[in-house]
mmCIF file of C-alpha atoms and ligand atoms in Angstrom:
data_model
loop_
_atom_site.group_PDB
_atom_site.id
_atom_site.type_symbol
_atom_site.label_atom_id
_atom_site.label_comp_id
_atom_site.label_asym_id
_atom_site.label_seq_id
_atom_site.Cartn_x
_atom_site.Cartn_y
_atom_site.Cartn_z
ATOM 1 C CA UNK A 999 -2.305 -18.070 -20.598
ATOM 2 C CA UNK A 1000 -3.107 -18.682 -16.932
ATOM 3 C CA UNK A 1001 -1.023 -17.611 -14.257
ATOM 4 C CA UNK A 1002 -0.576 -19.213 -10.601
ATOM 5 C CA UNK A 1003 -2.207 -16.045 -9.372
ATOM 6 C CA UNK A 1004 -5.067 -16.247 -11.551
ATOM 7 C CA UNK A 1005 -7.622 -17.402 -8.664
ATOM 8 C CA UNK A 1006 -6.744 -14.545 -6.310
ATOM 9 C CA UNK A 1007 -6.458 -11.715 -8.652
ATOM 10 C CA UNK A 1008 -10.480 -13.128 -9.443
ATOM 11 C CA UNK A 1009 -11.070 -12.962 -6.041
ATOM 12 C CA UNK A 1010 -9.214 -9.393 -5.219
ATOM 13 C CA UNK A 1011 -12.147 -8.279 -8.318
ATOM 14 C CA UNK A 1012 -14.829 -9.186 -6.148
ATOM 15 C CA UNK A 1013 -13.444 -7.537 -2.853
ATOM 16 C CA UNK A 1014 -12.378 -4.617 -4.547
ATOM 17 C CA UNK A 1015 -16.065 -4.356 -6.470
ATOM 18 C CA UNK A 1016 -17.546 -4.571 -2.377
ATOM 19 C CA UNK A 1017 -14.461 -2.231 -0.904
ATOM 20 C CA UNK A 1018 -16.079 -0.309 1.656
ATOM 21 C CA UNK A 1019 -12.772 0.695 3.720
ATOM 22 C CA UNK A 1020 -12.377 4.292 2.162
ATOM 23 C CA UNK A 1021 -10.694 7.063 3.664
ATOM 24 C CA UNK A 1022 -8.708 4.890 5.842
ATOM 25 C CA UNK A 1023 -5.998 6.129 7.305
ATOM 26 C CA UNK A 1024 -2.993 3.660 8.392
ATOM 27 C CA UNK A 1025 -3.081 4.483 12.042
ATOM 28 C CA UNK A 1026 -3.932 1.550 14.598
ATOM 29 C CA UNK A 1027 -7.752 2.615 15.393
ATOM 30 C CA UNK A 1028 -7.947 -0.143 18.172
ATOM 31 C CA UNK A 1029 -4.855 1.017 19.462
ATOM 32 C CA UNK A 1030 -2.989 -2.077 18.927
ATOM 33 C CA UNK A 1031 0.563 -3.900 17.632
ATOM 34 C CA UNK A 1032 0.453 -7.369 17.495
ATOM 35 C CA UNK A 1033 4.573 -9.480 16.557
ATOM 36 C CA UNK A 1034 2.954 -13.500 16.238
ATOM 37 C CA UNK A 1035 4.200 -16.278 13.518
ATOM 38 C CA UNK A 1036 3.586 -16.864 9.749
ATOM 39 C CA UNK A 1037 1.574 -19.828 10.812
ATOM 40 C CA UNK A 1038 -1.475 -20.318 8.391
ATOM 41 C CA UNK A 1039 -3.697 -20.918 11.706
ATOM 42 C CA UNK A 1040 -3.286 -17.781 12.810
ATOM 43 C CA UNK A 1041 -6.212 -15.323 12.501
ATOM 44 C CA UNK A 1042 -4.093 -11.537 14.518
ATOM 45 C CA UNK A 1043 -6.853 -9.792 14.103
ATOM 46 C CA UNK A 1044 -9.875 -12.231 14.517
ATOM 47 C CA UNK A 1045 -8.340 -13.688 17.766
ATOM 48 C CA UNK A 1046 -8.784 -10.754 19.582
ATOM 49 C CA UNK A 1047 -11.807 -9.053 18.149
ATOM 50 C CA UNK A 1048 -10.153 -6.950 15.777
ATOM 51 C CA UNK A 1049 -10.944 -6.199 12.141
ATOM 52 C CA UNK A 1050 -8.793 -4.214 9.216
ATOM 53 C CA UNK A 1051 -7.606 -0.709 10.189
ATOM 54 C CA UNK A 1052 -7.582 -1.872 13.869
ATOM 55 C CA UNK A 1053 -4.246 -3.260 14.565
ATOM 56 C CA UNK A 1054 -0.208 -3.404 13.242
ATOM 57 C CA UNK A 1055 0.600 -6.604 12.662
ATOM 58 C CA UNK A 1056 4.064 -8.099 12.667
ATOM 59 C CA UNK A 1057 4.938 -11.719 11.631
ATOM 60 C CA UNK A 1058 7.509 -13.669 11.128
ATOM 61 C CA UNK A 1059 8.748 -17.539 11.818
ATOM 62 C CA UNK A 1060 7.884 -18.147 15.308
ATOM 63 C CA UNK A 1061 6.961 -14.527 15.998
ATOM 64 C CA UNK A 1062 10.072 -13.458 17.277
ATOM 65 C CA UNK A 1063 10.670 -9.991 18.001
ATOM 66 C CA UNK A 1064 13.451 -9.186 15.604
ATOM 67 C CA UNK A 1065 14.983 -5.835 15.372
ATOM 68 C CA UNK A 1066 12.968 -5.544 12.053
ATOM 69 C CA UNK A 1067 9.790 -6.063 14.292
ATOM 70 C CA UNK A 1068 11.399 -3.019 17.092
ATOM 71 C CA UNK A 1069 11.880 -0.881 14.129
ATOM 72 C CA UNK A 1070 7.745 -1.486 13.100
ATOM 73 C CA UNK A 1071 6.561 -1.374 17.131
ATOM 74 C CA UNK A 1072 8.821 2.329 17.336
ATOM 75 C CA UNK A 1073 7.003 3.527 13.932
ATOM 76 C CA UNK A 1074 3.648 2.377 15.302
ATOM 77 C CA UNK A 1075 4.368 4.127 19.190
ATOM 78 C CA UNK A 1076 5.239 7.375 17.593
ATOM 79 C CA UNK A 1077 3.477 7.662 13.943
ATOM 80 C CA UNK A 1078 0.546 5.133 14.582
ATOM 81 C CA UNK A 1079 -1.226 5.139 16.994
ATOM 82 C CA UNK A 1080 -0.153 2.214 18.890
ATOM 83 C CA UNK A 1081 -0.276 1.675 23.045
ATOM 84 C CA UNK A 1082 -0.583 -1.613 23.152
ATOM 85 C CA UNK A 1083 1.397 -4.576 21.652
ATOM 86 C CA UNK A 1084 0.977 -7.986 22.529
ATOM 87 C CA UNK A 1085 4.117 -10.544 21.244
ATOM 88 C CA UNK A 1086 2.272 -13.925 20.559
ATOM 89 C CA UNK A 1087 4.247 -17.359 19.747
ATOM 90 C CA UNK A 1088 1.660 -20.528 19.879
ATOM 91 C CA UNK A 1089 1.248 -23.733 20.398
ATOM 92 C CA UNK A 1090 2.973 -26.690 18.281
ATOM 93 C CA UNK A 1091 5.211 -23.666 15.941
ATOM 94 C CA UNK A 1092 7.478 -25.383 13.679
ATOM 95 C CA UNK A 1093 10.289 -23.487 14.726
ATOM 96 C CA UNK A 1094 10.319 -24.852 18.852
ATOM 97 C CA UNK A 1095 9.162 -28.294 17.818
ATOM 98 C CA UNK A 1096 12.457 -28.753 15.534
ATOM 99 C CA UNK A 1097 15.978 -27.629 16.475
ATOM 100 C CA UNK A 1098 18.225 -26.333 13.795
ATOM 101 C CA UNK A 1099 19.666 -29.251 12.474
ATOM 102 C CA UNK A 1100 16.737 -30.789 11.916
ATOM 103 C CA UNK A 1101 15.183 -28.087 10.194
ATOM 104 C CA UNK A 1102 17.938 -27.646 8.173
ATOM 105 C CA UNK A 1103 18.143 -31.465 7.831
ATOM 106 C CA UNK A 1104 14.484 -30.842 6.316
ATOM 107 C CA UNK A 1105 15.618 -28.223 3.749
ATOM 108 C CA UNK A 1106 17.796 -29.795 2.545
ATOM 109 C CA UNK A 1107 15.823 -32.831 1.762
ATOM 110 C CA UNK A 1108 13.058 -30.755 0.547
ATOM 111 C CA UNK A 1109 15.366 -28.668 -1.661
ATOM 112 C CA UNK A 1110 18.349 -30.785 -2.762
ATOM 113 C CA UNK A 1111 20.096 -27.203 -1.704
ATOM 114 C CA UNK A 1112 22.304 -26.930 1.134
ATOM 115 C CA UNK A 1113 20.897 -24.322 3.671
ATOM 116 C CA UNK A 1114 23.682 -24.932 6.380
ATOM 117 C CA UNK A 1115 24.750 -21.488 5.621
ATOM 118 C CA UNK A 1116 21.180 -19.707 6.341
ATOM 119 C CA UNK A 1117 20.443 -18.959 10.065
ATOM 120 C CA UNK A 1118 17.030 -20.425 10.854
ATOM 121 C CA UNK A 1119 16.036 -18.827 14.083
ATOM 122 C CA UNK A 1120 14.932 -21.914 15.611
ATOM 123 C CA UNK A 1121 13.674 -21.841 18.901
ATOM 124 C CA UNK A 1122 15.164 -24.376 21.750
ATOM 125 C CA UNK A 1123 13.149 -22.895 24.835
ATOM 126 C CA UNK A 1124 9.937 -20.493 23.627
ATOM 127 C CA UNK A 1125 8.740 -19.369 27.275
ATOM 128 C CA UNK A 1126 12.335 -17.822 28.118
ATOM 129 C CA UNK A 1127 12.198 -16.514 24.273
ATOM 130 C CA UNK A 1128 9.249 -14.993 25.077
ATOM 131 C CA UNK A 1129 10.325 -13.369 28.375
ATOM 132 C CA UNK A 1130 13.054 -12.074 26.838
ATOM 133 C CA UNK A 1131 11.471 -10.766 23.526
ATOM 134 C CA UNK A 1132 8.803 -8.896 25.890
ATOM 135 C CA UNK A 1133 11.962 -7.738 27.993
ATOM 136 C CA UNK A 1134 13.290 -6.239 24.664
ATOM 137 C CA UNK A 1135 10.011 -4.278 23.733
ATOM 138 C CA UNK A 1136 9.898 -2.954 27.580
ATOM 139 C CA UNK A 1137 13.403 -1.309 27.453
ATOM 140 C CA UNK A 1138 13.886 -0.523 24.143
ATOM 141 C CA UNK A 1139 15.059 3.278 24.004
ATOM 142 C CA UNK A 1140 12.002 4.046 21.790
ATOM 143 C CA UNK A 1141 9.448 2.639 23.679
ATOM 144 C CA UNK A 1142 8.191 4.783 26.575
ATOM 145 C CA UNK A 1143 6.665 3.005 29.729
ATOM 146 C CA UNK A 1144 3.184 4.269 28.709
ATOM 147 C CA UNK A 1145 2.979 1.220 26.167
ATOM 148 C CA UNK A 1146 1.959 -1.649 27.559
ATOM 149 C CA UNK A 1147 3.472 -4.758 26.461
ATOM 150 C CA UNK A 1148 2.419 -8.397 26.927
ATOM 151 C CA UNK A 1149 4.058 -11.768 26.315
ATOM 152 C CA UNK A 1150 0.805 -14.294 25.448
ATOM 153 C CA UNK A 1151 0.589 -17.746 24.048
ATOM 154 C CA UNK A 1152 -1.786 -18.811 21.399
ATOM 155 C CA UNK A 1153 -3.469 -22.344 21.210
ATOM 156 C CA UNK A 1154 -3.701 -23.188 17.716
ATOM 157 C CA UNK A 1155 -6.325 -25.985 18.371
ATOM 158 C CA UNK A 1156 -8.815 -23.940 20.942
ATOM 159 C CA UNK A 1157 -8.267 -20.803 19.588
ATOM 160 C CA UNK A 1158 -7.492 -19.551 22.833
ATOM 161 C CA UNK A 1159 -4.662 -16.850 24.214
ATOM 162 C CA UNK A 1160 -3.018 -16.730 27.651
ATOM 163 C CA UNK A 1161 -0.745 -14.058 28.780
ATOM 164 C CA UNK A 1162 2.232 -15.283 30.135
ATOM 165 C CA UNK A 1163 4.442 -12.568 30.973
HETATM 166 ZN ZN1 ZN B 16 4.863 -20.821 14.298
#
């Protein structure tokens, strides 16, 4: 009997066999928080120089910072270690390239299910999202000014990241 996870629970064998990563503790060693998209092209911790144990990492479509994502940035500020949280959309994200409709246009297509009903969270202008998702770390109540927070874009085809705000 073969399972669809069959392949990965193989491979989760070999790195547990090699796990080195004992006595971690689930603080932020590197200090960081990082909110950025589900995108498959996105590598949080390998585009900054980060490896496991290093970093909280948040994501979500389009890498929006949700109140879901405040609650995780507070937890890491206080319990975690964290003083430094970059927000990072990128470059050609499904959910600023197509505007509701469409997407849901898509779904339905896809899924012979109407999805009219689910709130997609597209994103019609992703610089002002950004400026105003950084705006929302900054004041939050929870967040002291000691945290710094940046707004950065990610290039999925140089691999490159440019703060913005
Ligand atoms: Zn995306």
């Amino acid at each position: 009997m073969t399972s669809p996870f069959d392949d990965l629970l193989a491979a989760n064998a070999a790195f547990a066999r090699d796990f080195t990563d004992v006595d971690f503790d689930g603080v932020a060693a590197a200090g960081v928080a990082m909110v950025t998209c589900m995108d498959s092209r996105i590598d949080p911790l390998g585009m900054i120089g980060l490896r496991p144990g290093d970093a909280k990492i948040f994501r979500n479509p389009g890498g929006r910072v949700t109140s879901a994502a405040l609650t995780a940035l507070v937890l890491g500020v206080h319990l975690l270690n964290v003083h430094r949280v970059l927000i990072v959309p990128h470059t050609r994200c499904a959910m600023t390239s197509a505007d509701e409709a469409t997407l849901h246009h898509l779904l339905t297509e896809a899924s012979g299910i109407d999805s009219s009903w689910l709130s997609l969270g597209t994103i019609p202008d992703q610089d002002q999202a950004l400026r105003a998702d950084v705006h929302s770390v900054r004041s939050h109540p929870l967040i002291p000014d000691s945290v710094a927070v940046g707004g950065f874009l990610y290039d999925v085809d140089t691999g490159a990241l440019r703060q913005v705000v």
